[in-house]
Coordinates of C-alpha atoms in Angstrom, one line a residue:
X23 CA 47.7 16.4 -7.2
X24 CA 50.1 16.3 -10.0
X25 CA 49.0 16.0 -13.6
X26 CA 49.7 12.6 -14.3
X27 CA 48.0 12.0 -10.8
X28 CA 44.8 13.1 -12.3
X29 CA 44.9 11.5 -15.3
X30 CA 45.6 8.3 -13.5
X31 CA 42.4 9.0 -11.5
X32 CA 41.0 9.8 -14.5
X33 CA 41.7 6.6 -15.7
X34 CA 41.2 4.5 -12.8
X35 CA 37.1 5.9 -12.5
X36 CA 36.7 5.5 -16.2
X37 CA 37.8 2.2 -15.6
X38 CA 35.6 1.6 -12.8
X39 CA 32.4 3.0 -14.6
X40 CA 33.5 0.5 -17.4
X41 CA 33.5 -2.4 -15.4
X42 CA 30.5 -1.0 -13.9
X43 CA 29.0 -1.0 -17.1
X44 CA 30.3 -4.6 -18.3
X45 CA 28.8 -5.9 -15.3
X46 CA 24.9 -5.0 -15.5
X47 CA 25.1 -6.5 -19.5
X48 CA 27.1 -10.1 -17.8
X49 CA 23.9 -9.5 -15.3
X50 CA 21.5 -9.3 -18.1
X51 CA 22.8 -11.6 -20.5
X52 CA 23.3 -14.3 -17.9
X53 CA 19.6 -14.2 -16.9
X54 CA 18.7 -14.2 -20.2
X55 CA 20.6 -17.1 -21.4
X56 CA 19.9 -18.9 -18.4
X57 CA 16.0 -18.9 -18.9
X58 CA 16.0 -18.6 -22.4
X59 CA 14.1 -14.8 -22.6
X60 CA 15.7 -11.5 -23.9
X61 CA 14.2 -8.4 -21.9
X62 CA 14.3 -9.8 -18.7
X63 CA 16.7 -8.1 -15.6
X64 CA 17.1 -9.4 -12.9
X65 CA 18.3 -6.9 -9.8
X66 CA 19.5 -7.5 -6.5
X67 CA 18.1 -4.6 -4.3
X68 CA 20.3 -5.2 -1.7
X69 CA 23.4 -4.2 -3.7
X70 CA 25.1 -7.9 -4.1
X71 CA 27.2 -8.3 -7.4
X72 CA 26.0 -12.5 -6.8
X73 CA 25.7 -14.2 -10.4
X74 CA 22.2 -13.3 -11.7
X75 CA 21.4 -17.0 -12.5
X76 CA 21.6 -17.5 -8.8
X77 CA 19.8 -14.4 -7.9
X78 CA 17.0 -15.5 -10.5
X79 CA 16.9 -18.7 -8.9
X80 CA 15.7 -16.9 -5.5
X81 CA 12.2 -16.3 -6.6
X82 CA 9.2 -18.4 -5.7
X83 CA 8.5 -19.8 -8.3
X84 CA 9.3 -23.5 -9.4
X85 CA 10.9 -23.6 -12.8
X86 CA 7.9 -25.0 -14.7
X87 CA 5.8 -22.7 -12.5
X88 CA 8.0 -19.6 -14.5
X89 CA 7.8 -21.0 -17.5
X90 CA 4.0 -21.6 -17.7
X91 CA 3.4 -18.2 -16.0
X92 CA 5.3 -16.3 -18.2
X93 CA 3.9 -17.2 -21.2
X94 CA 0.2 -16.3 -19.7
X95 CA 1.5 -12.4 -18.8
X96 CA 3.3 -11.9 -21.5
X97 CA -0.1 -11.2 -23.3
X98 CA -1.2 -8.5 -20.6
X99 CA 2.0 -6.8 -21.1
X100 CA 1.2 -3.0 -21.0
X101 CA -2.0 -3.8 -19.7
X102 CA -3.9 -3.0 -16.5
X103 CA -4.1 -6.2 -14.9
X104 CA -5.2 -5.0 -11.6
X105 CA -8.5 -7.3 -11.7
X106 CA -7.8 -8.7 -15.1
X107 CA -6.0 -11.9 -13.9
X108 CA -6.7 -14.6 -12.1
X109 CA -3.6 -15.5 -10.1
X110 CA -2.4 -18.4 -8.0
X111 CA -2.8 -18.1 -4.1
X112 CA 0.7 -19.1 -3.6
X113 CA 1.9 -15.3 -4.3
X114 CA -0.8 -14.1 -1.6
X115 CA -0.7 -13.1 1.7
X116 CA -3.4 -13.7 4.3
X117 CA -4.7 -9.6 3.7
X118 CA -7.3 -8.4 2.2
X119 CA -6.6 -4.9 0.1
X120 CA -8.9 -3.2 2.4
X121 CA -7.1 -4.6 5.6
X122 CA -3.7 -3.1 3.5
X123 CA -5.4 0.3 4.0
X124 CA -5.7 0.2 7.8
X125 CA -1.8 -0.2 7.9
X126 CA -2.2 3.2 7.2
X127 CA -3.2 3.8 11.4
X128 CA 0.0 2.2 13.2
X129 CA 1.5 5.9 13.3
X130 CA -1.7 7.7 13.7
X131 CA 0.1 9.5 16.9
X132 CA 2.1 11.7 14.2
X133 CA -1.6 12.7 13.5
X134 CA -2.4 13.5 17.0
X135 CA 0.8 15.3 17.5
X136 CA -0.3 17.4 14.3
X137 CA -3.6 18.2 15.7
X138 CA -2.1 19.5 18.6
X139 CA 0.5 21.7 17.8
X140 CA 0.3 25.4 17.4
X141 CA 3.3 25.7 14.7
X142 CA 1.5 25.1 11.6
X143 CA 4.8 24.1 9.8
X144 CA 5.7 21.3 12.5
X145 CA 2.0 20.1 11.7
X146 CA 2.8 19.3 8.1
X147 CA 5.9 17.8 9.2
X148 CA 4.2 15.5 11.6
X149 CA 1.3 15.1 8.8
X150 CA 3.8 14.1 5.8
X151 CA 5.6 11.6 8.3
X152 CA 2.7 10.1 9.1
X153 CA 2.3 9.7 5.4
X154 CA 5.6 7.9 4.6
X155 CA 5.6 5.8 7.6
X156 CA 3.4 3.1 6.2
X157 CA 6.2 2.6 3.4
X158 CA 7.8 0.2 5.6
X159 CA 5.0 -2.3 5.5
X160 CA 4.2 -1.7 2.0
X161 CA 7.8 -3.1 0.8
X162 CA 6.2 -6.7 1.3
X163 CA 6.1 -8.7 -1.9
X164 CA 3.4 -11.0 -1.3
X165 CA 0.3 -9.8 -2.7
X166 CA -3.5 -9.0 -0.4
X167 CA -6.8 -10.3 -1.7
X168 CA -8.7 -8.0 -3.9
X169 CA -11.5 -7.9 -1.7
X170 CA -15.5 -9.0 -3.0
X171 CA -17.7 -6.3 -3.9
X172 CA -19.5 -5.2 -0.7
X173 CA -16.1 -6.6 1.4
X174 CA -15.4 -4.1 4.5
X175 CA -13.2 -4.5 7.0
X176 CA -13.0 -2.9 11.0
X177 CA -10.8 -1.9 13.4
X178 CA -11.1 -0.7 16.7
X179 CA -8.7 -0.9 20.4
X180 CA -5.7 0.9 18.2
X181 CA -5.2 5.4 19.3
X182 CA -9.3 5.5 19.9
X183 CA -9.5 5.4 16.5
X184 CA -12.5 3.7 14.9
X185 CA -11.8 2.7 11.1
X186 CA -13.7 1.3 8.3
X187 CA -13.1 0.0 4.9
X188 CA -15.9 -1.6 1.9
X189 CA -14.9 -2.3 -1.5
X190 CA -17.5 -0.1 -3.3
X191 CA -16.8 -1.1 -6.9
X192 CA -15.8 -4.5 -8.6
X193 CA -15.0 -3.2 -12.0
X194 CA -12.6 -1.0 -11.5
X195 CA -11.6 -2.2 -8.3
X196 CA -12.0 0.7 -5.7
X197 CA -12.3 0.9 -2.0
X198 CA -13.2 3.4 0.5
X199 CA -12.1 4.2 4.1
X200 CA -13.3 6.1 6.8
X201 CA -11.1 6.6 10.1
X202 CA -11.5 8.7 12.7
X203 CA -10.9 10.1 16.8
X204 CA -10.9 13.0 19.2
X205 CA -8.3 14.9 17.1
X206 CA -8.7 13.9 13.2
X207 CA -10.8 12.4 10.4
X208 CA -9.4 10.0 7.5
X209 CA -10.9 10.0 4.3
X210 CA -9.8 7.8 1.6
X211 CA -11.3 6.9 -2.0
X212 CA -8.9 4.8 -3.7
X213 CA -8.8 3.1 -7.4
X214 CA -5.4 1.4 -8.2
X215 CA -3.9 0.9 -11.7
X216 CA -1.5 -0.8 -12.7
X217 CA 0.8 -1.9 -15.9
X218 CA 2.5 -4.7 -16.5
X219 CA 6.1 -4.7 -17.8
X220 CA 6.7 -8.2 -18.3
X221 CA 8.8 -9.3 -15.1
X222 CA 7.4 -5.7 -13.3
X223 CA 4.3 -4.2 -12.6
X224 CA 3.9 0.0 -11.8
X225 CA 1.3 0.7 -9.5
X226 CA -0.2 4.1 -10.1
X227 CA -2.4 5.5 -6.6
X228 CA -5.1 6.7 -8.5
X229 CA -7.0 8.1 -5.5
X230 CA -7.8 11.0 -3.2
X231 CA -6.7 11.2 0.9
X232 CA -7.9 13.8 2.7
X233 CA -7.3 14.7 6.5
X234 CA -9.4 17.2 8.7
X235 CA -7.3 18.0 12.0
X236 CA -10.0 19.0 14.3
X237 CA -8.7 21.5 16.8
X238 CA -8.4 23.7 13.8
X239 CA -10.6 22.4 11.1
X240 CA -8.0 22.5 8.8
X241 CA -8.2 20.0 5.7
X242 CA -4.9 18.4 4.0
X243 CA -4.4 16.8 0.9
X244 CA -2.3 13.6 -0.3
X245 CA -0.3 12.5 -3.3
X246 CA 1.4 9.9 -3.0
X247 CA 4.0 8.7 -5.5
X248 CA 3.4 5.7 -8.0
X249 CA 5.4 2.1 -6.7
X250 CA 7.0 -0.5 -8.6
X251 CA 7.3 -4.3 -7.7
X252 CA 10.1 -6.0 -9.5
X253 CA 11.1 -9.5 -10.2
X254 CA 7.4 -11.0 -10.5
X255 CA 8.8 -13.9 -12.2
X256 CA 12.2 -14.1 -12.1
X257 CA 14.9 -13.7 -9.5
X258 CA 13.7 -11.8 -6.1
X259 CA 10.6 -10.0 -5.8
X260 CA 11.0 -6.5 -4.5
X261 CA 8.9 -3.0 -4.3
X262 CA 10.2 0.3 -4.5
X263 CA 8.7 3.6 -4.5
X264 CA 10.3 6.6 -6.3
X265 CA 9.0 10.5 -7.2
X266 CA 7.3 13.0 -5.2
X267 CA 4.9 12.6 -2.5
X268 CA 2.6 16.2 -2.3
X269 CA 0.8 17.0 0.9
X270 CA -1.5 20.0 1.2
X271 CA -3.0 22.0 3.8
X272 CA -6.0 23.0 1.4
X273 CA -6.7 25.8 4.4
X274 CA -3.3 27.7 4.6
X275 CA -1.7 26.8 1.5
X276 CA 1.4 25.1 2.9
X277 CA 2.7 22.5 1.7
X278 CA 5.2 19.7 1.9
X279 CA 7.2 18.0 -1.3
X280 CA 9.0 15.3 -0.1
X281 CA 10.9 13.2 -2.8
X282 CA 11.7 9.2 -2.5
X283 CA 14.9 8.5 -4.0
X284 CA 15.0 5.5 -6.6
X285 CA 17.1 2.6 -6.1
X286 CA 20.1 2.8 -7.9
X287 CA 23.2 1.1 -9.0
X288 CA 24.2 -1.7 -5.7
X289 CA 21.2 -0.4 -3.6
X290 CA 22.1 3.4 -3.5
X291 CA 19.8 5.9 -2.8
X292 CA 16.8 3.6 -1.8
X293 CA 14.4 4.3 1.3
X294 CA 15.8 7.5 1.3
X295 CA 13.5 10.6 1.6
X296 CA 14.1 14.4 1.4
X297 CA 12.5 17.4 1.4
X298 CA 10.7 20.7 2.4
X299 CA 7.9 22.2 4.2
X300 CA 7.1 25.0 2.2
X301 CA 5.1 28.4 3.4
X302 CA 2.0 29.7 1.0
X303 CA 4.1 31.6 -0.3
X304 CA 6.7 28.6 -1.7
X305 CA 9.1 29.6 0.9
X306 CA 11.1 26.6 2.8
X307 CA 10.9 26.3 6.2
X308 CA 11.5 23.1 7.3
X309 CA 13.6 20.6 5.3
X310 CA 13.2 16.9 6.1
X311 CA 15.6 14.1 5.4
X312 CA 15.7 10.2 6.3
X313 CA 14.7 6.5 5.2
X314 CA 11.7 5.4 5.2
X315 CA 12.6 1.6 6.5
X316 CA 14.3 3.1 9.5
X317 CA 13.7 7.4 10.6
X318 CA 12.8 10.2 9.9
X319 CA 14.2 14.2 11.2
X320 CA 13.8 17.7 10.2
X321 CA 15.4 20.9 10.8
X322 CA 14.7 24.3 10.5
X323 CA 15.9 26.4 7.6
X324 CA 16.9 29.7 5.9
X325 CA 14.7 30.9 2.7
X326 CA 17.8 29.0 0.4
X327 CA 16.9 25.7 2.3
X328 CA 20.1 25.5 4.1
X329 CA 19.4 24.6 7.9
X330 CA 19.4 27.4 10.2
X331 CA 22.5 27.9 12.5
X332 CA 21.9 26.9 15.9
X333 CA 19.5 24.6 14.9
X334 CA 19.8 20.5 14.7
X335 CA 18.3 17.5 12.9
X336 CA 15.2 16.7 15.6
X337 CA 13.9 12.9 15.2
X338 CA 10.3 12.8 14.4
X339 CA 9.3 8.9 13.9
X340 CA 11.7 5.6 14.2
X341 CA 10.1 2.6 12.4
X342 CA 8.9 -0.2 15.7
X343 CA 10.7 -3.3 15.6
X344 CA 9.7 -6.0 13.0
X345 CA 9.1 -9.9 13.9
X346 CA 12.4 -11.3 12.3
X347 CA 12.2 -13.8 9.6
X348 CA 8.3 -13.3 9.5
X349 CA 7.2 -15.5 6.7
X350 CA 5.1 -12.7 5.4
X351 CA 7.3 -10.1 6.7
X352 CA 4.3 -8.5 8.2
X353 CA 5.1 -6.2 10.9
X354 CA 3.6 -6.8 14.9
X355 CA 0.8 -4.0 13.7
X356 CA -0.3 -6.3 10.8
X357 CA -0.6 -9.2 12.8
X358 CA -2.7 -6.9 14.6
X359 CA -4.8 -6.0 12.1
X360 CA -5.2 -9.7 11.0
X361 CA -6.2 -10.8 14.7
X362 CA -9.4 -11.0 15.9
X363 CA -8.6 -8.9 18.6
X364 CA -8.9 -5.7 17.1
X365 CA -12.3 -6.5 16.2
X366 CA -14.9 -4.7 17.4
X367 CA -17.9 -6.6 19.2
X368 CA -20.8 -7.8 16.5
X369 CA -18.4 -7.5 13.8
X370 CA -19.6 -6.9 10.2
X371 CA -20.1 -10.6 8.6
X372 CA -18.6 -9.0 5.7
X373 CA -15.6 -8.6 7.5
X374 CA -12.2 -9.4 5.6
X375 CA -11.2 -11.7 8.6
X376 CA -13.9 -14.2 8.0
X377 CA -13.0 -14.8 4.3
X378 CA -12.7 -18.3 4.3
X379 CA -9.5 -18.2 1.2
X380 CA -7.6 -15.8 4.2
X381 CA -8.2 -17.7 6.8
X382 CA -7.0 -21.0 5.2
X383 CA -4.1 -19.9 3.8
X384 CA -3.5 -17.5 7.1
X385 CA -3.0 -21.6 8.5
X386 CA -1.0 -22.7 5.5
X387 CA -3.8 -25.4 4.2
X388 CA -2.7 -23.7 0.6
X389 CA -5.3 -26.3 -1.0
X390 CA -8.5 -25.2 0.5
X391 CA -7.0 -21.5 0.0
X392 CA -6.9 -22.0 -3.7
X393 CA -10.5 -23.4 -3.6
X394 CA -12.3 -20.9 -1.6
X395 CA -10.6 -18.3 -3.6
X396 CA -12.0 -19.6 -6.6
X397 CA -15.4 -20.0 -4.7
X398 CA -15.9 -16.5 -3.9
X399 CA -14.4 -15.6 -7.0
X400 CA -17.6 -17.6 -9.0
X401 CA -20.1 -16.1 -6.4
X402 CA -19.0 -12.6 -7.2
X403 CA -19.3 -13.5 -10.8
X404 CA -23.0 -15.2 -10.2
X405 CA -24.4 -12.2 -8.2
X406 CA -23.0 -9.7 -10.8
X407 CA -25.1 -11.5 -13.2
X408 CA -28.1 -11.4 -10.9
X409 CA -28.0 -7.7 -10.4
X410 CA -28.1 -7.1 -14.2
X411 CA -30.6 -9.0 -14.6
X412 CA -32.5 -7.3 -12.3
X413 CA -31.3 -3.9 -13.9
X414 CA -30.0 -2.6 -10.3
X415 CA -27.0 -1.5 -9.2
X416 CA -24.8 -2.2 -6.7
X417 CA -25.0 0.6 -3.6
X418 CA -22.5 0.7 -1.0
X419 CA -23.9 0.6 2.8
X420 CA -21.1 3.0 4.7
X421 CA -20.3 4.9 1.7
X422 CA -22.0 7.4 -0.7
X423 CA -21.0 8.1 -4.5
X424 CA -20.8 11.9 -4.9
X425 CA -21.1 13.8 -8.1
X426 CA -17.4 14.6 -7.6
X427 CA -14.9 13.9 -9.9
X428 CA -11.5 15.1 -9.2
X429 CA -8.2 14.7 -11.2
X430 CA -5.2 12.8 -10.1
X431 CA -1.6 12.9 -11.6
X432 CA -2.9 9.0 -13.2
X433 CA -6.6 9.7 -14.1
X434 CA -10.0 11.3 -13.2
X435 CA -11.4 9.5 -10.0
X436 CA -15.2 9.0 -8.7
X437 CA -15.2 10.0 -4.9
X438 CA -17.1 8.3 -2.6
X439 CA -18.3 10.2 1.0
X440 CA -18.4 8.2 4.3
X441 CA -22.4 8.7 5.2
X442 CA -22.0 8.2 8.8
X443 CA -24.5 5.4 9.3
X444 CA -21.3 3.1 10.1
X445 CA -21.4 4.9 13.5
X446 CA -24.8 4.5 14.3
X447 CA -24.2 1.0 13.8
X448 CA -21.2 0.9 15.8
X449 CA -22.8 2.8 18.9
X450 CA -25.7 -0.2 18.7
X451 CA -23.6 -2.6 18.5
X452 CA -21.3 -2.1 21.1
X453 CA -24.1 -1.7 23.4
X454 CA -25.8 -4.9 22.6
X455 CA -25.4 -8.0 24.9
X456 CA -24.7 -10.3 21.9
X457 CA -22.1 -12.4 22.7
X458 CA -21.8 -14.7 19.5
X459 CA -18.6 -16.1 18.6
X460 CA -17.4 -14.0 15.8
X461 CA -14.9 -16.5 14.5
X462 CA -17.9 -18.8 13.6
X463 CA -19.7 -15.9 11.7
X464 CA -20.0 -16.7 8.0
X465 CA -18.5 -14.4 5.7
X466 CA -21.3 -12.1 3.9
X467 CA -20.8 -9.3 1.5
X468 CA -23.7 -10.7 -0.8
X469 CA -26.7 -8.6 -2.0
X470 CA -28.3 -11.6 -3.2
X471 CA -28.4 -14.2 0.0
X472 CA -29.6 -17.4 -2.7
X473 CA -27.5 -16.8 -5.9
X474 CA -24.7 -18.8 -5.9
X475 CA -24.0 -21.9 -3.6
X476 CA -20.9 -23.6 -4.0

């Protein structure tokens, strides 16, 4: 290339990146003077350069809807709203938080396959992919009930597995889940915070996952990286996840450090994931590379991280095929989780299923959705009055608090152990000859039966 070549290619990517540049401040300054607030982007994740008035106008929300909403956040702005808010079921799904957590179980084979393999850094790959598969499902932008204090959820008929779910505190929110089969345990205590931004929330996973593969009794550890969900407001609503997701064998020492790319400029870099299976001794010896909306592979690799030659990029997981134009964009495993037919016989009437709010809107009737929410909601509120009152607490029936307290990268966290009496309850159960209707069971988390009737 000649001299005056570069400098005209010089000048041609200056130009570029200047035009580049021009563009996200039209973007910004359209949206801004089309709704009549400064601060507020609006960003097309799938890399369209479409006039940001239009894109704005893709949201769910009516214009008066915007307008009236907006001014209510802007006061929580910084805040953790996570159960500060009371929010309009229209931006709901038919979930429940707890029922979220199960999604966690559609790739439990990767778990299996980790229990069963004799190459212990093959077993964190299988581990960590189990751990970013669920990704997929949590792009969705509507938003799950927070469950009522004393909520659980069940599910059987999926891998052998047996899981369980209860919401064991209120204020903060936080949940605990218990899962389990012939070849690994699932322990979860979770507390999620959050801060608003104004037309985006951050979601920090302030909790602690723990997996026991049973073949070997070894224990790993997970942390996760924090989320974001843009365009609450305005324009289209969409989650991301970017940072480092950490997962420990707390036995050997390995470890895997896998890093989610952040969306950048016309959709680059997002869903993609990349990484390394490191030795104790911080060596690399597997790297693995993909997206997590479509696969995942590894490869074996030299102590500089470069992959080893004679060695290919091996498939490991391949996202399942997704119901098109599903109008909660759940996957075929959430509608599984939402069925009845994953649950177990004599189920728990404080099951998430038999919420009344879920089930209506799960039918569309968006009226009586609204007012059962707001139902449960004033129970909840009753019964917390009722306990103080009575100077008791609130105790958890499949879950004990421990005197643990262990850091995360987002705060301290109170862990909660599964106490094992869900399975002698399960065992009864399944052998009893009770053959009640469970779609007719009333939904009951209460500790007080009489407190509250609305």
């Amino acid at each position: 290339m000649s001299p005056n070549d570069s400098k005209s290619s010089r000048g041609f990517l200056n130009s570029l990146a200047s035009s580049i540049t021009n563009l996200g401040s039209v973007v910004t300054k359209s949206v801004n003077g089309l709704m009549g607030y400064e601060g507020i982007e609006v960003i097309n994740p799938d890399g369209s350069i479409e006039d940001a008035g239009e894109e704005a106008g893709r949201g769910r929300w009516k214009q008066e809807e915007r307008d009236g909403y907006w001014k209510m956040m802007q006061k929580y702005i910084g805040s953790d709203i996570t159960s500060m808010v009371t929010l309009p079921v229209i931006i709901f799904e038919p979930m429940t938080t707890l029922q979220k957590m199960a999604e966690l179980m559609e790739y439990s084979h990767l778990l299996d396959m980790a229990d069963k393999t004799h190459d212990p850094y093959l077993r964190m790959v299988y581990a960590s992919t189990w751990a970013i598969s669920v990704y997929y499902a949590y792009q969705r932008t509507w938003k799950p009930f927070n469950p009522i204090l004393g909520e659980t959820y069940e599910m059987t008929n999926h891998n052998g597995i047996n899981f369980i779910a209860e919401q064991v505190s209120h204020h903060p929110p936080m949940s605990a889940a218990h899962a389990e089969n012939e070849h690994f345990s699932y322990d979860c205590t979770s507390k999620l915070k959050s801060k608003l931004l104004g037309n985006s929330i951050d979601f920090y996973p302030v909790g602690r996952t723990r997996v026991t593969l049973k073949r070997d009794g070894v224990v790993l550890d997970l942390v996760p990286p924090p989320s974001k969900a843009h365009n609450l407001i305005f324009g289209r609503t969409w989650v991301d996840s970017s940072g480092e997701m950490i997962m420990t064998n707390l036995t050997t020492g390995d470890k895997a450090v896998l890093y989610f790319q952040p969306c950048g400029w016309f959709g680059s870099g997002r869903y993609e994931v990349d990484g390394y299976v490191y030795n104790s001794a911080e060596e690399p010896k597997i790297l693995v590379t993909g997206k997590w909306n479509e696969s995942l592979s590894y490869q074996s690799c030299d102590i500089e991280g470069e992959p080893l030659t004679g060695t290919e990029l091996k498939e490991v997981w391949k996202v399942a095929e997704a119901p098109k134009k599903d109008k909660y964009q759940y996957t075929h495993f959430a509608h599984k989780i939402n069925s009845f037919d994953t649950a177990p016989s004599k189920l728990l009437s404080s099951d998430s299923r038999l919420r009344p709010d879920r089930y209506a809107l799960d039918i569309g009737d968006m009226t009586k959705a609204g007012y059962e929410k707001s139902s449960l909601e004033e129970r909840q509120r009753a019964e917390k009055r009722t306990r103080e009152e009575k100077g008791q607490r609130f105790v958890p029936k499949w879950f004990d608090e421990t005197e643990e307290v262990t850091p995360t990268p987002w705060g301290d966290l109170e862990v909660y152990q599964f106490n094992g009496k869900y399975l002698v309850h399960r065992a009864a159960a399944d052998n009893s000859q009770d053959n009640t209707d469970m779609k007719s069971t009333q939904f009951n988390p209460w500790q007080f039966q009489d407190t509250y009737s609305p």
